[in-house]
Tab-separated table of C-alpha atoms in Angstrom:
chain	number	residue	atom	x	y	z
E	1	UNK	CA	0.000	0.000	0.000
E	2	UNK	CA	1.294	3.219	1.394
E	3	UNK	CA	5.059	3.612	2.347
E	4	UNK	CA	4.444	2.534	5.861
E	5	UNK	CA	7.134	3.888	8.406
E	6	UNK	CA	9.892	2.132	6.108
E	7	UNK	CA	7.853	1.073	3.371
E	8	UNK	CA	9.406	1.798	-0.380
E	9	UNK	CA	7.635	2.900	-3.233
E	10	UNK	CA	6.338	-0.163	-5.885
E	11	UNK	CA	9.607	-1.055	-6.925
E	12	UNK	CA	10.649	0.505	-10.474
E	13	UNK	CA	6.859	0.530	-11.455
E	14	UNK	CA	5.286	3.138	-13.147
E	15	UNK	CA	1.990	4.562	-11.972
E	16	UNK	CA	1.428	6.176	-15.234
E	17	UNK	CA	-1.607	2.572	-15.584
E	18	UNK	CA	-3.471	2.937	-12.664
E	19	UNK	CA	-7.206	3.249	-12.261
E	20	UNK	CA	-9.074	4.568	-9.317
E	21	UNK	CA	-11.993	1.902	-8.297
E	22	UNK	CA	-15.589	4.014	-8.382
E	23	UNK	CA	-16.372	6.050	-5.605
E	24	UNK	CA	-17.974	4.355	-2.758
E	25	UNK	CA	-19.308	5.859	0.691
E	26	UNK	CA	-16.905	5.517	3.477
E	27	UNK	CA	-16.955	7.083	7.227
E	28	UNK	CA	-15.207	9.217	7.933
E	29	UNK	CA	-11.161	9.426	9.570
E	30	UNK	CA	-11.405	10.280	13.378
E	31	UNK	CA	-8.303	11.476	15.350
E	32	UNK	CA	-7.472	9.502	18.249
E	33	UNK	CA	-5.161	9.296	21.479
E	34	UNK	CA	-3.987	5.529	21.002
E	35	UNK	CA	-2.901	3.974	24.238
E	36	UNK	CA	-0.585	1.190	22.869
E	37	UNK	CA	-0.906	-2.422	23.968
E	38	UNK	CA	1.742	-4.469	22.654
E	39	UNK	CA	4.738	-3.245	20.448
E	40	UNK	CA	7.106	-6.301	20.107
E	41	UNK	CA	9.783	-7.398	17.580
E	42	UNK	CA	8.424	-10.126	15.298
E	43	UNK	CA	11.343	-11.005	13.237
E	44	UNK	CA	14.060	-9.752	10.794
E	45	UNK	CA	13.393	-5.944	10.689
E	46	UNK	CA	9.754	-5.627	11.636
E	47	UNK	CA	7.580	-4.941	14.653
E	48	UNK	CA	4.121	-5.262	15.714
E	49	UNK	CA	2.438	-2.387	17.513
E	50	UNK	CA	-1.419	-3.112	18.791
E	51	UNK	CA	-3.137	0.423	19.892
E	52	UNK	CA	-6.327	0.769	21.122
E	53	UNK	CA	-8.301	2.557	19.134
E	54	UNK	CA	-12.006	1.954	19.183
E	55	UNK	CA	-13.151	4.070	16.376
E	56	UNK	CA	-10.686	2.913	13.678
E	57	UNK	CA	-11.068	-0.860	14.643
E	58	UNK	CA	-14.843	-0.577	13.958
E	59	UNK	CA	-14.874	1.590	10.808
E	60	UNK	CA	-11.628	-0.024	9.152
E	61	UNK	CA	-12.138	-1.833	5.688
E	62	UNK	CA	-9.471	-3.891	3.861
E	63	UNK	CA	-7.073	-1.856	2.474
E	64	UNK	CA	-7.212	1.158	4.520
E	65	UNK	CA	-4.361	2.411	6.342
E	66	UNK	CA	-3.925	5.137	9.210
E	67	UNK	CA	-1.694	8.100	9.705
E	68	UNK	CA	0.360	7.385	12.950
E	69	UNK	CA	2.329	9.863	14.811
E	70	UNK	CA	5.338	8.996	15.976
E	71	UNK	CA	6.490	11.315	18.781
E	72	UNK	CA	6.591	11.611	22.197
E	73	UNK	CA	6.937	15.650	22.034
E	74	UNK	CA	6.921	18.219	19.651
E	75	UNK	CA	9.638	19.951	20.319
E	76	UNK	CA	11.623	16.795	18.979
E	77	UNK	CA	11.462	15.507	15.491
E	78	UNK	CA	9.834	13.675	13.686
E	79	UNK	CA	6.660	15.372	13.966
E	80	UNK	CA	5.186	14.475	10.419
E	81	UNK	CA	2.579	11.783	11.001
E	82	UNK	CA	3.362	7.973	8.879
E	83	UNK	CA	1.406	6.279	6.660
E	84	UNK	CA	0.406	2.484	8.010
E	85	UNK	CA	-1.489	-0.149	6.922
E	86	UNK	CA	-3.951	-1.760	9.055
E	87	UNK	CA	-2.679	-5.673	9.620
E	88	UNK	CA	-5.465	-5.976	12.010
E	89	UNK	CA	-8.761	-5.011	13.825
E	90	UNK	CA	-10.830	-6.407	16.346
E	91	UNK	CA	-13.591	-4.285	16.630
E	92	UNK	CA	-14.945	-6.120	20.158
E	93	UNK	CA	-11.510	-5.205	21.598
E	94	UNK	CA	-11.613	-2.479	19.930
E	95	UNK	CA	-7.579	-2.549	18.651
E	96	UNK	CA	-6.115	-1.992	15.506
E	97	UNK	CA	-2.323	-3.663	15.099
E	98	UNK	CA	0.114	-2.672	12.621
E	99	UNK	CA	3.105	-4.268	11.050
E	100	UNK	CA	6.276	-1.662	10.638
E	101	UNK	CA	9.654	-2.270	9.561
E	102	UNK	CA	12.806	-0.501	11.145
E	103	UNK	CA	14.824	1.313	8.939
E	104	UNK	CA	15.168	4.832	9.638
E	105	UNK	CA	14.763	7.735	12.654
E	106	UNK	CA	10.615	7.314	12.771
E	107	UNK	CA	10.704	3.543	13.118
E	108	UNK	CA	13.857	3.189	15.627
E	109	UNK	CA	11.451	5.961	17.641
E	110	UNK	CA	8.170	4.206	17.653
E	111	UNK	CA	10.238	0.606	18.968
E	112	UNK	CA	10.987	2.424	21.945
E	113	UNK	CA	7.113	2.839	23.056
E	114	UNK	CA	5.975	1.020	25.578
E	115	UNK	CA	2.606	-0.586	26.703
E	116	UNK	CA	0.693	2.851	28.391
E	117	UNK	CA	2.232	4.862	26.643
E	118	UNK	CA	-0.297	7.007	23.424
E	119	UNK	CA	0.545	8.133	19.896
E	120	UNK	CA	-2.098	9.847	18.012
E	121	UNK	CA	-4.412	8.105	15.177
E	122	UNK	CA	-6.186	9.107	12.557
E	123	UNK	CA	-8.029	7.255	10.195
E	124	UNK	CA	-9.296	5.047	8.988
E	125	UNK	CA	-7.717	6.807	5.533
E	126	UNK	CA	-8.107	6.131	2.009
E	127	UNK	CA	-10.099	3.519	-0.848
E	128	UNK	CA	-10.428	-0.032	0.051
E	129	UNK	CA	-10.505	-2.915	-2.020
E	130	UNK	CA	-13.460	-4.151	-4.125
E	131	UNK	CA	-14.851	-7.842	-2.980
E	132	UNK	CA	-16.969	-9.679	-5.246
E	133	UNK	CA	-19.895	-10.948	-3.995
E	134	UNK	CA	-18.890	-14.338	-4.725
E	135	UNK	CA	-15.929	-16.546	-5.992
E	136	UNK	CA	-12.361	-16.702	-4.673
E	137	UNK	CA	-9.307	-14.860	-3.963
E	138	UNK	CA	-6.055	-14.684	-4.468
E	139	UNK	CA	-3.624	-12.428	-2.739
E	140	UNK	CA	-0.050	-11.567	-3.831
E	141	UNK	CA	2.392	-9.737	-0.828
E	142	UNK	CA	5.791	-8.767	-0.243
E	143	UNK	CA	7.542	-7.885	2.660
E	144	UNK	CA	5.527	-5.257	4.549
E	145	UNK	CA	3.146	-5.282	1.896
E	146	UNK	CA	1.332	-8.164	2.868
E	147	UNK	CA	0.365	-6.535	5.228
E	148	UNK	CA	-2.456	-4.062	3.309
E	149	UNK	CA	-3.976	-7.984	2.059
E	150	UNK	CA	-4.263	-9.310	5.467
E	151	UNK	CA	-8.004	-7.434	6.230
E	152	UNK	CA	-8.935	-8.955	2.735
E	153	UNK	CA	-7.918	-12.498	3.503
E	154	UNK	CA	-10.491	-12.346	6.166
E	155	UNK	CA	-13.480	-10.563	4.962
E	156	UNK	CA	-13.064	-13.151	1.641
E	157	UNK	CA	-12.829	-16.250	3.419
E	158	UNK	CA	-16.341	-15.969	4.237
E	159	UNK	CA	-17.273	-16.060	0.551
E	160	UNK	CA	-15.388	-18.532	-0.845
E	161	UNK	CA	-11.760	-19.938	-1.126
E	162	UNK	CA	-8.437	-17.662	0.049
E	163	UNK	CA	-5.071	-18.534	-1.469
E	164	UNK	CA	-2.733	-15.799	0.280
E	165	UNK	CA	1.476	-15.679	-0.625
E	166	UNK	CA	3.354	-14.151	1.537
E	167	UNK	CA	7.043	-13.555	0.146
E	168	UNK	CA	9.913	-11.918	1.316
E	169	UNK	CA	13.834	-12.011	1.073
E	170	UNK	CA	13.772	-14.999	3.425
E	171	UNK	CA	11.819	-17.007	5.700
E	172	UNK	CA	11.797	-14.832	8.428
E	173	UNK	CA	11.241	-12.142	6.171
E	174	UNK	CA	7.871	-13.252	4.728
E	175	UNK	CA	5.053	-11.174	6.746
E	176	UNK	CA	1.979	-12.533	7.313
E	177	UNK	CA	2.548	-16.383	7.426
E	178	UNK	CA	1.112	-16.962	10.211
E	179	UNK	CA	-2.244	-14.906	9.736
E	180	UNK	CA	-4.430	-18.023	8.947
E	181	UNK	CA	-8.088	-16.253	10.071
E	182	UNK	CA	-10.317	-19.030	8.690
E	183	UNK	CA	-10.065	-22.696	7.400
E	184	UNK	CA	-10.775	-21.563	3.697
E	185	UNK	CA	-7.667	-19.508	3.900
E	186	UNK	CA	-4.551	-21.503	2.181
E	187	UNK	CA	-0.866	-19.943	3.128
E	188	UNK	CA	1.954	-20.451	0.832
E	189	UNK	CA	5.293	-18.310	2.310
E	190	UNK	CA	7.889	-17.905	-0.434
E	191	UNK	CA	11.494	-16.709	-0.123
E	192	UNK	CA	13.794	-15.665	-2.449
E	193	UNK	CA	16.603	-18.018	-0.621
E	194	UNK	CA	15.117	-20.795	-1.229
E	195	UNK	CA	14.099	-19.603	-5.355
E	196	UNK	CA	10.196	-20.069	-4.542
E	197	UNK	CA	9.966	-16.241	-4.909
E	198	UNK	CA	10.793	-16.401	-8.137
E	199	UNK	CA	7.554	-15.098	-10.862
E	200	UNK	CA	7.926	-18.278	-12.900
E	201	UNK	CA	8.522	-20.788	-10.337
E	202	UNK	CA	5.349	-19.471	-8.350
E	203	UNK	CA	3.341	-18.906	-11.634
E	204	UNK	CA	3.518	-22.222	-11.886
E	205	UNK	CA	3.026	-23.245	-8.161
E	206	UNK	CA	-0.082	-20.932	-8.138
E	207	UNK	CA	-1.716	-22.957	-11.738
E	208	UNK	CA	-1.128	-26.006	-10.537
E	209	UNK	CA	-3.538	-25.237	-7.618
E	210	UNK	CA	-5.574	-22.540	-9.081
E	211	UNK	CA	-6.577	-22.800	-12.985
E	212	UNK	CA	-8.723	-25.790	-12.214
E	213	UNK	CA	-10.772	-23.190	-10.126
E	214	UNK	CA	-9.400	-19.534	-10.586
E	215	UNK	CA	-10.472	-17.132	-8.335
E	216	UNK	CA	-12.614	-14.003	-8.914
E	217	UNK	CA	-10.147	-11.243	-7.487
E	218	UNK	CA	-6.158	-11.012	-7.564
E	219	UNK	CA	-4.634	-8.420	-5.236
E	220	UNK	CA	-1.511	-7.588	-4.817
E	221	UNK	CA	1.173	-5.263	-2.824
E	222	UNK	CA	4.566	-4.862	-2.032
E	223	UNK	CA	6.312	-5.777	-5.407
E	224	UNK	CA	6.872	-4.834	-8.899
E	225	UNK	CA	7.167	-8.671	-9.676
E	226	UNK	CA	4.829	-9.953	-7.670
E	227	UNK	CA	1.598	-7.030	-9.281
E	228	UNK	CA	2.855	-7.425	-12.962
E	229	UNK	CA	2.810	-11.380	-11.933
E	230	UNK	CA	-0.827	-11.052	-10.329
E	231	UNK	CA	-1.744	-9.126	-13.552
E	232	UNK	CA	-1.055	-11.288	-15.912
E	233	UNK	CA	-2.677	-14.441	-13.916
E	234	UNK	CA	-5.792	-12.182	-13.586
E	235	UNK	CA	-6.308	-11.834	-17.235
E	236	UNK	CA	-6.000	-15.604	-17.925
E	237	UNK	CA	-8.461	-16.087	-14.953
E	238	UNK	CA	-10.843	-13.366	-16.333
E	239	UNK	CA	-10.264	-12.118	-12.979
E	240	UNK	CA	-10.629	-8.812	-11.752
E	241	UNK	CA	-7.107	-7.586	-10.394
E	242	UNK	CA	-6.686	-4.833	-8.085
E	243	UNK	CA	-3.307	-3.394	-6.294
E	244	UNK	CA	-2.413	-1.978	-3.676
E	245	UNK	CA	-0.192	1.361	-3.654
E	246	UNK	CA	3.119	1.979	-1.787
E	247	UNK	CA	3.488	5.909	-1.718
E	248	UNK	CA	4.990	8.036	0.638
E	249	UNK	CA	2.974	10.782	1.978
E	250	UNK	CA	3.024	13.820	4.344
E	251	UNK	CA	-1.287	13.812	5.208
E	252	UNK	CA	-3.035	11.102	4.184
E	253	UNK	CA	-5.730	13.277	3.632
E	254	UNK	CA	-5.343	14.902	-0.291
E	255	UNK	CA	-4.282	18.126	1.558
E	256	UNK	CA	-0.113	18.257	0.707
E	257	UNK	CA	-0.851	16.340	-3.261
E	258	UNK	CA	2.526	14.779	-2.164
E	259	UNK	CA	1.523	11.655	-3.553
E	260	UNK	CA	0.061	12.047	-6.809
E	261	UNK	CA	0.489	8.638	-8.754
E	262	UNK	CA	1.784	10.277	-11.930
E	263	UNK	CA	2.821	13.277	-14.119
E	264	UNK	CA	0.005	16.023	-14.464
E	265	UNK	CA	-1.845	17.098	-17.276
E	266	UNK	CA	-2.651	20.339	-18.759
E	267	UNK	CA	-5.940	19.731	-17.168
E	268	UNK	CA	-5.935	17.434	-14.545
E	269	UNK	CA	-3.585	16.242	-11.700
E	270	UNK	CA	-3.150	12.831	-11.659
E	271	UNK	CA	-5.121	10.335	-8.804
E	272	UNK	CA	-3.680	10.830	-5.156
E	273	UNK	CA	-2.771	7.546	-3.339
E	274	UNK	CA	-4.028	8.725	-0.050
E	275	UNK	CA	-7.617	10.065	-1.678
E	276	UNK	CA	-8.455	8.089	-4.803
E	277	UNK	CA	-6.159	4.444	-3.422
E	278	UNK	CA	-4.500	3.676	-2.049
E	279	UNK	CA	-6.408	0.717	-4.133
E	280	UNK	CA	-6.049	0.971	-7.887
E	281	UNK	CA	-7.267	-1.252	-10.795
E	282	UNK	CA	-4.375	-1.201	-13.934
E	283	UNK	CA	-5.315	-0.532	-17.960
E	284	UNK	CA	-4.993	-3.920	-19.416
């Protein structure tokens, strides 16, 4: 999705193809004081934060992210909120968690938070993903991207079947193996140490399972490979395919334009992530 605190931009992709998904009715983001739970190391470079926030774990909807910020004072940098996806909700609880990975001054800040301690919320932001009514799923996700699917795997495995890769540089790497939510949700973690990453070699891991009964929907995030990979299956399927967009961004609200998807035209500027995705559809 979003460039997450330590999230990179789709890989070498152009955005010049993508389509924003129709309008639909959303609630609207709410600014909260989010005591945080839980904020643990989960392997290789990434973290887990939980934060109770009541409002964003009942109004999130796959895809969605929040705008988290991470400071303690703000006197003392950085004061710009971050971009995160939503990894999880539980609206009884009334939590949201989120999945970050460590890699520069806002992310070595927010491991040092402790349980009590609040960060403010706001959200939940942007365009989530289209479900079809009926028919099954299959979800593409690299690295910390996986992590804008893992809402979708859930609210689809109570339509019909969920195949859900999760791939990363190595096993440890690969975020989101173990979110199994339902039965009809089928994991398959892929590495690029042991070559299952690879397009082809999971192309054909993913027919041999799939073409016998292709799914309705392909999603995908995280990885240049891994959308143009999801695109092409789609199209074989007659499958819609939808992506989710890693930008980095100052608002998440379509105030700063500081993550416009393309170049502008003479008459138009081209779709926001943070307004019109941060799901997209691509021109065939």
């Amino acid at each position: 999705m979003i460039a997450a605190l330590g999230r990179a931009p789709r890989d070498g992709a152009a955005f010049d193809d993508l389509v924003p998904l129709p309008p639909v009715s959303l609630d609207r983001p709410a600014s909260a004081d989010a005591e945080v739970l839980v904020n643990a190391h989960i392997g290789d470079r990434y973290w887990r934060i939980e934060l109770r926030a009541p409002y964003a774990a009942t109004h999130v909807r796959p895809g969605q992210f929040v705008m988290v910020t991470v400071t303690r004072d703000v006197r003392v940098g950085p004061v710009l909120p971050r971009p995160m996806a939503v990894y999880d909700a539980d609206e009884a609880a009334g939590t949201v968690s989120v999945v970050y990975s460590v890699v520069g001054e806002g992310t070595r800040a927010l491991t040092g938070f402790l349980p009590g301690e609040r960060v403010t919320v706001v959200g939940p932001l942007g365009r989530p993903f289209d479900l079809p009514a009926r028919g099954g799923v299959l979800l593409l996700g690299r690295g910390i991207g996986s992590c804008s699917l893992t809402l979708l795997a859930r609210a689809a495995a109570a339509r019909g079947r969920v195949t859900m890769v999760v791939s990363g540089r190595t096993p440890a790497a690969t975020v989101g193996r173990d979110f199994v939510p339902a039965p009809d949700v089928r994991p398959i973690a892929v590495d690029d140490l042991s070559g299952t990453s690879h397009p082809d070699a999971l192309a054909t891991r993913l027919r041999a399972v799939l073409d016998d009964d292709p799914p309705a929907l392909v999603a995908a995030c995280g990885s240049a490979r891994l959308e143009a990979l999801g695109e092409r299956l789609a199209e074989s399927w007659g499958a819609d395919f939808q992506v989710a967009v890693e930008a980095h961004m100052a608002c998440g609200l379509g105030y700063c334009h500081g993550c416009a998807t393309g170049n502008r035209t003479s008459s138009a500027e081209a779709p926001l992530v943070c307004r019109d995705g941060p799901v997209f559809r691509t021109h065939r």
